[in-house]
PDB file of C-alpha atoms in Angstrom:
ATOM      1  CA  MET A   1      56.853  25.547 -15.780  1.00  0.00           C
ATOM      2  CA  ARG A   2      54.055  25.547 -18.282  1.00  0.00           C
ATOM      3  CA  LEU A   3      51.292  22.896 -17.955  1.00  0.00           C
ATOM      4  CA  ILE A   4      49.431  23.555 -21.199  1.00  0.00           C
ATOM      5  CA  ARG A   5      51.661  22.706 -24.163  1.00  0.00           C
ATOM      6  CA  ASN A   6      49.556  24.153 -26.881  1.00  0.00           C
ATOM      7  CA  GLU A   7      46.999  26.941 -26.964  1.00  0.00           C
ATOM      8  CA  ASN A   8      44.520  24.563 -28.670  1.00  0.00           C
ATOM      9  CA  GLU A   9      44.520  22.273 -25.632  1.00  0.00           C
ATOM     10  CA  ALA A  10      43.334  24.982 -23.235  1.00  0.00           C
ATOM     11  CA  GLY A  11      39.611  24.585 -24.069  1.00  0.00           C
ATOM     12  CA  TRP A  12      39.669  20.796 -24.053  1.00  0.00           C
ATOM     13  CA  VAL A  13      40.490  20.481 -20.368  1.00  0.00           C
ATOM     14  CA  LEU A  14      37.505  22.639 -19.427  1.00  0.00           C
ATOM     15  CA  LEU A  15      35.248  20.767 -21.853  1.00  0.00           C
ATOM     16  CA  GLU A  16      36.358  17.383 -20.483  1.00  0.00           C
ATOM     17  CA  THR A  17      35.698  18.583 -16.917  1.00  0.00           C
ATOM     18  CA  VAL A  18      32.193  19.781 -17.815  1.00  0.00           C
ATOM     19  CA  VAL A  19      31.362  16.523 -19.623  1.00  0.00           C
ATOM     20  CA  LEU A  20      32.679  14.439 -16.719  1.00  0.00           C
ATOM     21  CA  GLY A  21      30.618  16.534 -14.278  1.00  0.00           C
ATOM     22  CA  MET A  22      27.484  16.020 -16.373  1.00  0.00           C
ATOM     23  CA  ILE A  23      28.077  12.256 -16.424  1.00  0.00           C
ATOM     24  CA  VAL A  24      28.417  12.192 -12.627  1.00  0.00           C
ATOM     25  CA  VAL A  25      25.222  14.244 -12.200  1.00  0.00           C
ATOM     26  CA  ALA A  26      23.346  11.904 -14.579  1.00  0.00           C
ATOM     27  CA  ILE A  27      24.499   8.834 -12.639  1.00  0.00           C
ATOM     28  CA  VAL A  28      23.441  10.341  -9.298  1.00  0.00           C
ATOM     29  CA  ALA A  29      20.040  11.283 -10.758  1.00  0.00           C
ATOM     30  CA  ALA A  30      19.533   7.772 -12.148  1.00  0.00           C
ATOM     31  CA  VAL A  31      20.357   6.175  -8.783  1.00  0.00           C
ATOM     32  CA  GLY A  32      17.978   8.594  -7.042  1.00  0.00           C
ATOM     33  CA  ILE A  33      15.159   7.796  -9.459  1.00  0.00           C
ATOM     34  CA  PHE A  34      15.773   4.058  -9.018  1.00  0.00           C
ATOM     35  CA  ALA A  35      15.691   4.367  -5.220  1.00  0.00           C
ATOM     36  CA  ARG A  36      12.476   6.416  -5.310  1.00  0.00           C
ATOM     37  CA  THR A  37      10.849   3.899  -7.651  1.00  0.00           C
ATOM     38  CA  ALA A  38      11.798   1.018  -5.350  1.00  0.00           C
ATOM     39  CA  LEU A  39      10.366   2.909  -2.356  1.00  0.00           C
ATOM     40  CA  LEU A  40       7.073   3.602  -4.161  1.00  0.00           C
ATOM     41  CA  ALA A  41       6.829  -0.033  -5.260  1.00  0.00           C
ATOM     42  CA  GLU A  42       7.261  -1.185  -1.650  1.00  0.00           C
ATOM     43  CA  HIS A  43       4.532   1.177  -0.405  1.00  0.00           C
ATOM     44  CA  SER A  44       2.176   0.197  -3.224  1.00  0.00           C
ATOM     45  CA  ALA A  45       2.666  -3.512  -2.565  1.00  0.00           C
ATOM     46  CA  ALA A  46       1.913  -3.049   1.140  1.00  0.00           C
ATOM     47  CA  ARG A  47      -1.228  -1.012   0.367  1.00  0.00           C
ATOM     48  CA  MET A  48      -2.462  -3.642  -2.101  1.00  0.00           C
ATOM     49  CA  GLU A  49      -1.781  -6.425   0.404  1.00  0.00           C
ATOM     50  CA  ALA A  50      -3.786  -4.515   3.039  1.00  0.00           C
ATOM     51  CA  ALA A  51      -6.712  -4.126   0.640  1.00  0.00           C
ATOM     52  CA  LEU A  52      -6.669  -7.831  -0.203  1.00  0.00           C
ATOM     53  CA  LEU A  53      -6.534  -8.839   3.475  1.00  0.00           C
ATOM     54  CA  VAL A  54      -9.490  -6.586   4.317  1.00  0.00           C
ATOM     55  CA  ARG A  55     -11.438  -7.849   1.323  1.00  0.00           C
ATOM     56  CA  ALA A  56     -10.904 -11.427   2.466  1.00  0.00           C
ATOM     57  CA  ARG A  57     -11.938 -10.532   6.023  1.00  0.00           C
ATOM     58  CA  LEU A  58     -15.132  -8.824   4.819  1.00  0.00           C
ATOM     59  CA  SER A  59     -16.016 -11.797   2.615  1.00  0.00           C
ATOM     60  CA  ILE A  60     -15.574 -14.184   5.538  1.00  0.00           C
ATOM     61  CA  MET A  61     -17.721 -11.971   7.765  1.00  0.00           C
ATOM     62  CA  GLU A  62     -20.439 -11.838   5.112  1.00  0.00           C
ATOM     63  CA  ALA A  63     -20.426 -15.628   4.725  1.00  0.00           C
ATOM     64  CA  GLU A  64     -20.556 -16.069   8.515  1.00  0.00           C
ATOM     65  CA  LEU A  65     -23.492 -13.661   8.681  1.00  0.00           C
ATOM     66  CA  ASP A  66     -25.404 -15.821   6.206  1.00  0.00           C
ATOM     67  CA  LEU A  67     -24.673 -18.817   8.451  1.00  0.00           C
ATOM     68  CA  GLY A  68     -26.032 -16.987  11.501  1.00  0.00           C
ATOM     69  CA  THR A  69     -22.873 -15.598  13.146  1.00  0.00           C
ATOM     70  CA  LEU A  70     -23.312 -11.890  13.725  1.00  0.00           C
ATOM     71  CA  PRO A  71     -20.352  -9.607  12.932  1.00  0.00           C
ATOM     72  CA  SER A  72     -18.631  -8.267  16.024  1.00  0.00           C
ATOM     73  CA  ARG A  73     -15.982  -5.772  17.039  1.00  0.00           C
ATOM     74  CA  ALA A  74     -12.436  -7.148  16.847  1.00  0.00           C
ATOM     75  CA  GLU A  75      -8.773  -6.212  16.771  1.00  0.00           C
ATOM     76  CA  ASP A  76      -6.389  -8.484  14.905  1.00  0.00           C
ATOM     77  CA  VAL A  77      -2.782  -8.460  13.770  1.00  0.00           C
ATOM     78  CA  ILE A  78      -1.930 -10.296  10.565  1.00  0.00           C
ATOM     79  CA  VAL A  79       1.626 -10.724   9.302  1.00  0.00           C
ATOM     80  CA  SER A  80       1.993 -11.039   5.540  1.00  0.00           C
ATOM     81  CA  ASN A  81       5.170 -10.598   3.482  1.00  0.00           C
ATOM     82  CA  ASN A  82       7.096  -9.486   6.598  1.00  0.00           C
ATOM     83  CA  VAL A  83       4.650  -6.623   7.243  1.00  0.00           C
ATOM     84  CA  SER A  84       2.330  -6.533  10.276  1.00  0.00           C
ATOM     85  CA  TYR A  85      -1.177  -5.336   9.481  1.00  0.00           C
ATOM     86  CA  ARG A  86      -3.335  -4.241  12.424  1.00  0.00           C
ATOM     87  CA  MET A  87      -7.071  -4.469  11.748  1.00  0.00           C
ATOM     88  CA  ASP A  88      -9.588  -2.694  13.954  1.00  0.00           C
ATOM     89  CA  THR A  89     -13.141  -3.764  13.162  1.00  0.00           C
ATOM     90  CA  SER A  90     -16.237  -1.942  14.366  1.00  0.00           C
ATOM     91  CA  VAL A  91     -19.847  -2.834  13.597  1.00  0.00           C
ATOM     92  CA  MET A  92     -22.971  -0.689  13.724  1.00  0.00           C
ATOM     93  CA  ARG A  93     -26.386  -2.285  13.318  1.00  0.00           C
ATOM     94  CA  GLN A  94     -29.062  -0.318  11.510  1.00  0.00           C
ATOM     95  CA  GLY A  95     -32.228  -2.360  11.205  1.00  0.00           C
ATOM     96  CA  ASP A  96     -31.518  -5.428   9.091  1.00  0.00           C
ATOM     97  CA  PHE A  97     -28.160  -4.038   7.999  1.00  0.00           C
ATOM     98  CA  TYR A  98     -24.705  -4.164   9.578  1.00  0.00           C
ATOM     99  CA  ASP A  99     -22.254  -1.401   8.712  1.00  0.00           C
ATOM    100  CA  VAL A 100     -18.803  -2.931   9.095  1.00  0.00           C
ATOM    101  CA  HIS A 101     -15.895  -0.487   9.277  1.00  0.00           C
ATOM    102  CA  ILE A 102     -12.331  -1.849   9.178  1.00  0.00           C
ATOM    103  CA  ARG A 103      -9.313   0.390   9.734  1.00  0.00           C
ATOM    104  CA  VAL A 104      -6.077  -1.307   8.764  1.00  0.00           C
ATOM    105  CA  SER A 105      -2.696   0.159   9.646  1.00  0.00           C
ATOM    106  CA  TRP A 106       0.831  -0.964   8.850  1.00  0.00           C
ATOM    107  CA  GLN A 107       4.378   0.284   8.775  1.00  0.00           C
ATOM    108  CA  THR A 108       6.764  -0.009   5.839  1.00  0.00           C
ATOM    109  CA  LEU A 109      10.280   1.371   5.790  1.00  0.00           C
ATOM    110  CA  GLY A 110       9.648   3.478   8.885  1.00  0.00           C
ATOM    111  CA  ARG A 111       6.493   5.109   7.553  1.00  0.00           C
ATOM    112  CA  GLU A 112       3.117   4.511   9.230  1.00  0.00           C
ATOM    113  CA  GLU A 113       0.162   4.146   6.864  1.00  0.00           C
ATOM    114  CA  GLN A 114      -3.507   3.325   7.263  1.00  0.00           C
ATOM    115  CA  ALA A 115      -6.635   2.805   5.193  1.00  0.00           C
ATOM    116  CA  ASP A 116     -10.345   2.608   5.986  1.00  0.00           C
ATOM    117  CA  PHE A 117     -12.834   0.204   4.435  1.00  0.00           C
ATOM    118  CA  VAL A 118     -16.605   0.113   4.911  1.00  0.00           C
ATOM    119  CA  ARG A 119     -19.126  -2.480   3.784  1.00  0.00           C
ATOM    120  CA  ARG A 120     -22.842  -2.715   4.463  1.00  0.00           C
ATOM    121  CA  MET A 121     -23.945  -6.291   5.078  1.00  0.00           C
ATOM    122  CA  ARG A 122     -27.282  -7.988   5.373  1.00  0.00           C
ATOM    123  CA  ARG A 123     -28.181 -11.539   6.175  1.00  0.00           C
ATOM    124  CA  HIS A 124     -29.568 -13.281   3.120  1.00  0.00           C
ATOM    125  CA  GLU A 125     -32.617 -15.459   3.564  1.00  0.00           C
ATOM    126  CA  ARG A 126     -32.795 -18.791   1.842  1.00  0.00           C
ATOM    127  CA  ALA A 127     -35.628 -19.127  -0.589  1.00  0.00           C
ATOM    128  CA  GLU A 128     -37.862 -22.168  -0.155  1.00  0.00           C
ATOM    129  CA  LYS A 129     -38.574 -24.274  -3.212  1.00  0.00           C
ATOM    130  CA  GLN A 130     -42.219 -24.257  -4.163  1.00  0.00           C
ATOM    131  CA  SER A 131     -43.668 -27.398  -5.720  1.00  0.00           C
TER     132      SER A 131
END
């Protein structure tokens, strides 16, 4: 029994197999790139959210310092966008200045990440109006 009917058809079967294999490889690569992009977007969003939460915390601490409340050491957990952010705050006083160090850590898609933020604060004095 002969499967190939014509000698001209012999090369086409191999060519079709190679082309089909290349299409499958291209599809797998595209899905892999899409998955990697989605993973990077998730990590980037969590990192940006952490930075914004710390920035808000530092701004509040600076405003409280101007009102007379001294910054203090604290540990907080904030949940935002289904991600838990753990903030460890430490404060060192150096003369009139307060060096506030916040380490924030979180976990996204099974991967633990952390970032450190430092801000030097000083209580601002109100200027008296002179008449």
